[in-house]
mmCIF file of C-alpha atoms in Angstrom:
data_model
loop_
_atom_site.group_PDB
_atom_site.id
_atom_site.type_symbol
_atom_site.label_atom_id
_atom_site.label_comp_id
_atom_site.label_asym_id
_atom_site.label_seq_id
_atom_site.Cartn_x
_atom_site.Cartn_y
_atom_site.Cartn_z
ATOM 1 C CA MET A 1 63.242 132.527 92.535
ATOM 2 C CA SER A 2 63.566 129.596 94.917
ATOM 3 C CA THR A 3 64.411 127.332 91.976
ATOM 4 C CA LEU A 4 67.326 129.623 91.034
ATOM 5 C CA LEU A 5 68.504 129.723 94.655
ATOM 6 C CA HIS A 6 68.300 125.921 94.916
ATOM 7 C CA ALA A 7 70.319 125.484 91.678
ATOM 8 C CA ALA A 8 72.981 127.921 92.910
ATOM 9 C CA ARG A 9 73.294 126.033 96.199
ATOM 10 C CA ARG A 10 73.667 122.720 94.354
ATOM 11 C CA ARG A 11 76.438 124.160 92.149
ATOM 12 C CA ALA A 12 78.224 125.577 95.192
ATOM 13 C CA MET A 13 77.948 122.266 97.055
ATOM 14 C CA GLY A 14 79.116 120.332 93.988
ATOM 15 C CA GLY A 15 82.155 122.606 93.713
ATOM 16 C CA ALA A 16 82.911 122.125 97.400
ATOM 17 C CA VAL A 17 82.612 118.355 97.048
ATOM 18 C CA LEU A 18 84.935 118.365 94.016
ATOM 19 C CA ALA A 19 87.427 120.560 95.865
ATOM 20 C CA ALA A 20 87.348 118.221 98.869
ATOM 21 C CA LEU A 21 87.828 115.189 96.627
ATOM 22 C CA GLY A 22 90.760 116.884 94.900
ATOM 23 C CA LEU A 23 92.294 117.739 98.267
ATOM 24 C CA SER A 24 91.927 114.208 99.581
ATOM 25 C CA ALA A 25 93.312 112.769 96.335
ATOM 26 C CA GLY A 26 96.315 115.068 96.700
ATOM 27 C CA VAL A 27 96.880 113.823 100.228
ATOM 28 C CA ALA A 28 96.573 110.196 99.135
ATOM 29 C CA MET A 29 99.131 110.708 96.362
ATOM 30 C CA ALA A 30 101.655 112.567 98.533
ATOM 31 C CA ALA A 31 104.984 110.818 98.978
ATOM 32 C CA PRO A 32 105.409 109.065 102.324
ATOM 33 C CA GLU A 33 107.728 110.593 104.915
ATOM 34 C CA PRO A 34 111.355 109.411 104.719
ATOM 35 C CA PHE A 35 112.453 107.105 107.540
ATOM 36 C CA SER A 36 115.606 105.602 109.013
ATOM 37 C CA CYS A 37 116.038 102.357 110.906
ATOM 38 C CA PRO A 38 116.208 103.058 114.643
ATOM 39 C CA ALA A 39 119.866 102.910 115.754
ATOM 40 C CA GLN A 40 118.894 100.534 118.566
ATOM 41 C CA ILE A 41 115.924 98.823 120.159
ATOM 42 C CA ALA A 42 115.349 97.936 123.784
ATOM 43 C CA GLY A 43 116.044 94.403 124.954
ATOM 44 C CA THR A 44 113.790 91.621 123.742
ATOM 45 C CA ALA A 45 112.199 88.807 125.703
ATOM 46 C CA GLN A 46 113.650 85.462 124.677
ATOM 47 C CA THR A 47 112.186 82.158 125.783
ATOM 48 C CA ALA A 48 112.651 78.535 124.747
ATOM 49 C CA GLN A 49 109.670 76.987 122.986
ATOM 50 C CA ASP A 50 110.325 73.448 124.163
ATOM 51 C CA VAL A 51 112.725 72.546 126.989
ATOM 52 C CA PRO A 52 113.780 68.892 127.252
ATOM 53 C CA ALA A 53 113.004 67.089 130.506
ATOM 54 C CA GLY A 54 115.581 67.763 133.197
ATOM 55 C CA TRP A 55 116.688 71.098 131.699
ATOM 56 C CA GLN A 56 115.649 74.645 132.457
ATOM 57 C CA SER A 57 115.688 77.688 130.205
ATOM 58 C CA VAL A 58 117.372 80.908 131.391
ATOM 59 C CA VAL A 59 118.534 84.040 129.567
ATOM 60 C CA ASP A 60 122.321 84.255 129.817
ATOM 61 C CA GLN A 61 123.497 87.841 130.258
ATOM 62 C CA PRO A 62 120.441 89.654 128.904
ATOM 63 C CA VAL A 63 121.252 92.391 126.408
ATOM 64 C CA ALA A 64 120.083 95.852 127.485
ATOM 65 C CA VAL A 65 119.795 97.160 123.915
ATOM 66 C CA HIS A 66 120.142 95.712 120.432
ATOM 67 C CA VAL A 67 122.223 97.842 118.052
ATOM 68 C CA LEU A 68 121.395 98.155 114.330
ATOM 69 C CA GLN A 69 123.716 95.809 112.459
ATOM 70 C CA GLY A 70 122.033 94.987 109.153
ATOM 71 C CA PHE A 71 119.564 96.161 106.530
ATOM 72 C CA ARG A 72 117.928 94.508 103.549
ATOM 73 C CA ILE A 73 115.029 94.898 101.143
ATOM 74 C CA ASN A 74 112.648 91.938 101.060
ATOM 75 C CA LEU A 75 110.631 91.725 97.819
ATOM 76 C CA GLY A 76 107.756 89.701 99.201
ATOM 77 C CA PRO A 77 106.091 88.646 102.419
ATOM 78 C CA LEU A 78 108.389 88.686 105.413
ATOM 79 C CA ASP A 79 108.112 84.939 105.974
ATOM 80 C CA THR A 80 109.983 84.342 102.689
ATOM 81 C CA ALA A 81 113.671 85.068 102.187
ATOM 82 C CA ASP A 82 113.407 87.099 98.989
ATOM 83 C CA GLY A 83 116.129 89.729 99.306
ATOM 84 C CA ASP A 84 116.588 92.345 96.607
ATOM 85 C CA VAL A 85 119.983 92.953 95.013
ATOM 86 C CA PRO A 86 121.228 96.561 95.438
ATOM 87 C CA ASP A 87 121.328 98.763 92.341
ATOM 88 C CA ASP A 88 124.548 100.589 93.235
ATOM 89 C CA THR A 89 127.374 100.667 95.775
ATOM 90 C CA VAL A 90 129.807 103.594 95.942
ATOM 91 C CA GLU A 91 132.866 103.810 98.197
ATOM 92 C CA LYS A 92 134.469 107.160 99.055
ATOM 93 C CA GLY A 93 137.227 108.279 101.407
ATOM 94 C CA ASP A 94 136.064 110.111 104.513
ATOM 95 C CA GLY A 95 139.061 112.480 104.637
ATOM 96 C CA LYS A 96 140.406 110.827 107.805
ATOM 97 C CA GLY A 97 141.899 107.682 106.302
ATOM 98 C CA GLY A 98 138.645 105.729 106.473
ATOM 99 C CA LYS A 99 136.005 104.937 103.882
ATOM 100 C CA ARG A 100 132.266 105.350 103.623
ATOM 101 C CA GLU A 101 130.324 102.854 101.510
ATOM 102 C CA THR A 102 126.849 103.831 100.278
ATOM 103 C CA THR A 103 124.555 101.133 98.881
ATOM 104 C CA THR A 104 121.347 102.111 97.066
ATOM 105 C CA TRP A 105 118.192 100.234 96.073
ATOM 106 C CA LYS A 106 115.812 101.781 93.508
ATOM 107 C CA LEU A 107 112.233 100.798 94.322
ATOM 108 C CA ALA A 108 110.355 101.674 91.107
ATOM 109 C CA GLY A 109 107.993 98.822 90.247
ATOM 110 C CA LYS A 110 108.740 96.847 93.422
ATOM 111 C CA ARG A 111 105.299 96.669 95.019
ATOM 112 C CA GLY A 112 104.893 94.657 98.197
ATOM 113 C CA ALA A 113 108.546 95.116 99.221
ATOM 114 C CA TYR A 114 109.661 95.668 102.822
ATOM 115 C CA ALA A 115 112.613 97.384 104.477
ATOM 116 C CA VAL A 116 114.067 95.065 107.118
ATOM 117 C CA CYS A 117 116.236 96.463 109.928
ATOM 118 C CA GLN A 118 118.331 93.798 111.691
ATOM 119 C CA TYR A 119 119.768 94.075 115.211
ATOM 120 C CA ALA A 120 122.678 92.511 117.120
ATOM 121 C CA ALA A 121 122.096 89.704 119.643
ATOM 122 C CA THR A 122 118.543 88.954 118.498
ATOM 123 C CA LYS A 123 116.654 87.416 115.588
ATOM 124 C CA LEU A 124 113.962 90.073 115.996
ATOM 125 C CA VAL A 125 113.798 92.499 113.058
ATOM 126 C CA LEU A 126 111.850 95.692 112.423
ATOM 127 C CA ALA A 127 110.083 95.721 109.055
ATOM 128 C CA ARG A 128 108.249 98.447 107.179
ATOM 129 C CA PRO A 129 106.307 98.297 103.878
ATOM 130 C CA LEU A 130 107.868 100.294 101.039
ATOM 131 C CA ASP A 131 104.917 101.060 98.756
ATOM 132 C CA GLY A 132 105.201 104.729 97.757
ATOM 133 C CA TYR A 133 108.937 104.985 98.464
ATOM 134 C CA THR A 134 111.417 105.441 95.608
ATOM 135 C CA GLN A 135 114.813 104.592 97.075
ATOM 136 C CA CYS A 136 116.549 103.053 100.093
ATOM 137 C CA THR A 137 120.122 103.687 101.184
ATOM 138 C CA LEU A 138 122.522 101.861 103.484
ATOM 139 C CA VAL A 139 125.681 103.628 104.673
ATOM 140 C CA ASN A 140 128.613 101.703 106.154
ATOM 141 C CA HIS A 141 131.658 103.486 107.578
ATOM 142 C CA ARG A 142 135.147 102.124 108.129
ATOM 143 C CA ARG A 143 137.679 104.042 110.164
ATOM 144 C CA ARG A 144 141.328 103.758 109.194
ATOM 145 C CA GLU A 145 142.401 100.096 109.419
ATOM 146 C CA GLY A 146 139.066 99.104 110.911
ATOM 147 C CA VAL A 147 136.071 97.094 109.819
ATOM 148 C CA TYR A 148 132.905 98.466 108.253
ATOM 149 C CA ARG A 149 130.141 99.360 110.700
ATOM 150 C CA LEU A 150 126.591 100.181 109.728
ATOM 151 C CA GLU A 151 126.128 103.933 110.110
ATOM 152 C CA SER A 152 122.576 104.429 108.805
ATOM 153 C CA ALA A 153 119.842 102.827 106.729
ATOM 154 C CA GLY A 154 116.597 104.343 105.516
ATOM 155 C CA CYS A 155 114.240 105.055 102.660
ATOM 156 C CA GLN A 156 112.668 108.032 100.931
#
């Protein structure tokens, strides 16, 4: 009787282990959460690397915040300039005399790519790996007789 009980316990434990593995595999294969570039980042510290003799380095009118001004997809490591070409750009009227331009990148088969959010008055960028994401979108908006301004950028 103890042999039957032992076999039943092993089957139950094996089923539990398989169920746990299936659950963890499901979690690993779940799509990542969509994200958007932050609209702004706090000021950055800027310093000169090498100041010539007789000169001093100071920050002229430090910027309190850096506003999102650009977005790109980089196809390789961030230290290489390997920008991806968008797959589609659509322009539509906004009903108020302006236009909204939506640019889309399809990410299928682009492993190792990064989303790069660029900010005004700094060379600092925010970057995020894109493995598991399927598409990124950049939206620019132009009010009547104005210039395009970046409205949002993100990936899903």
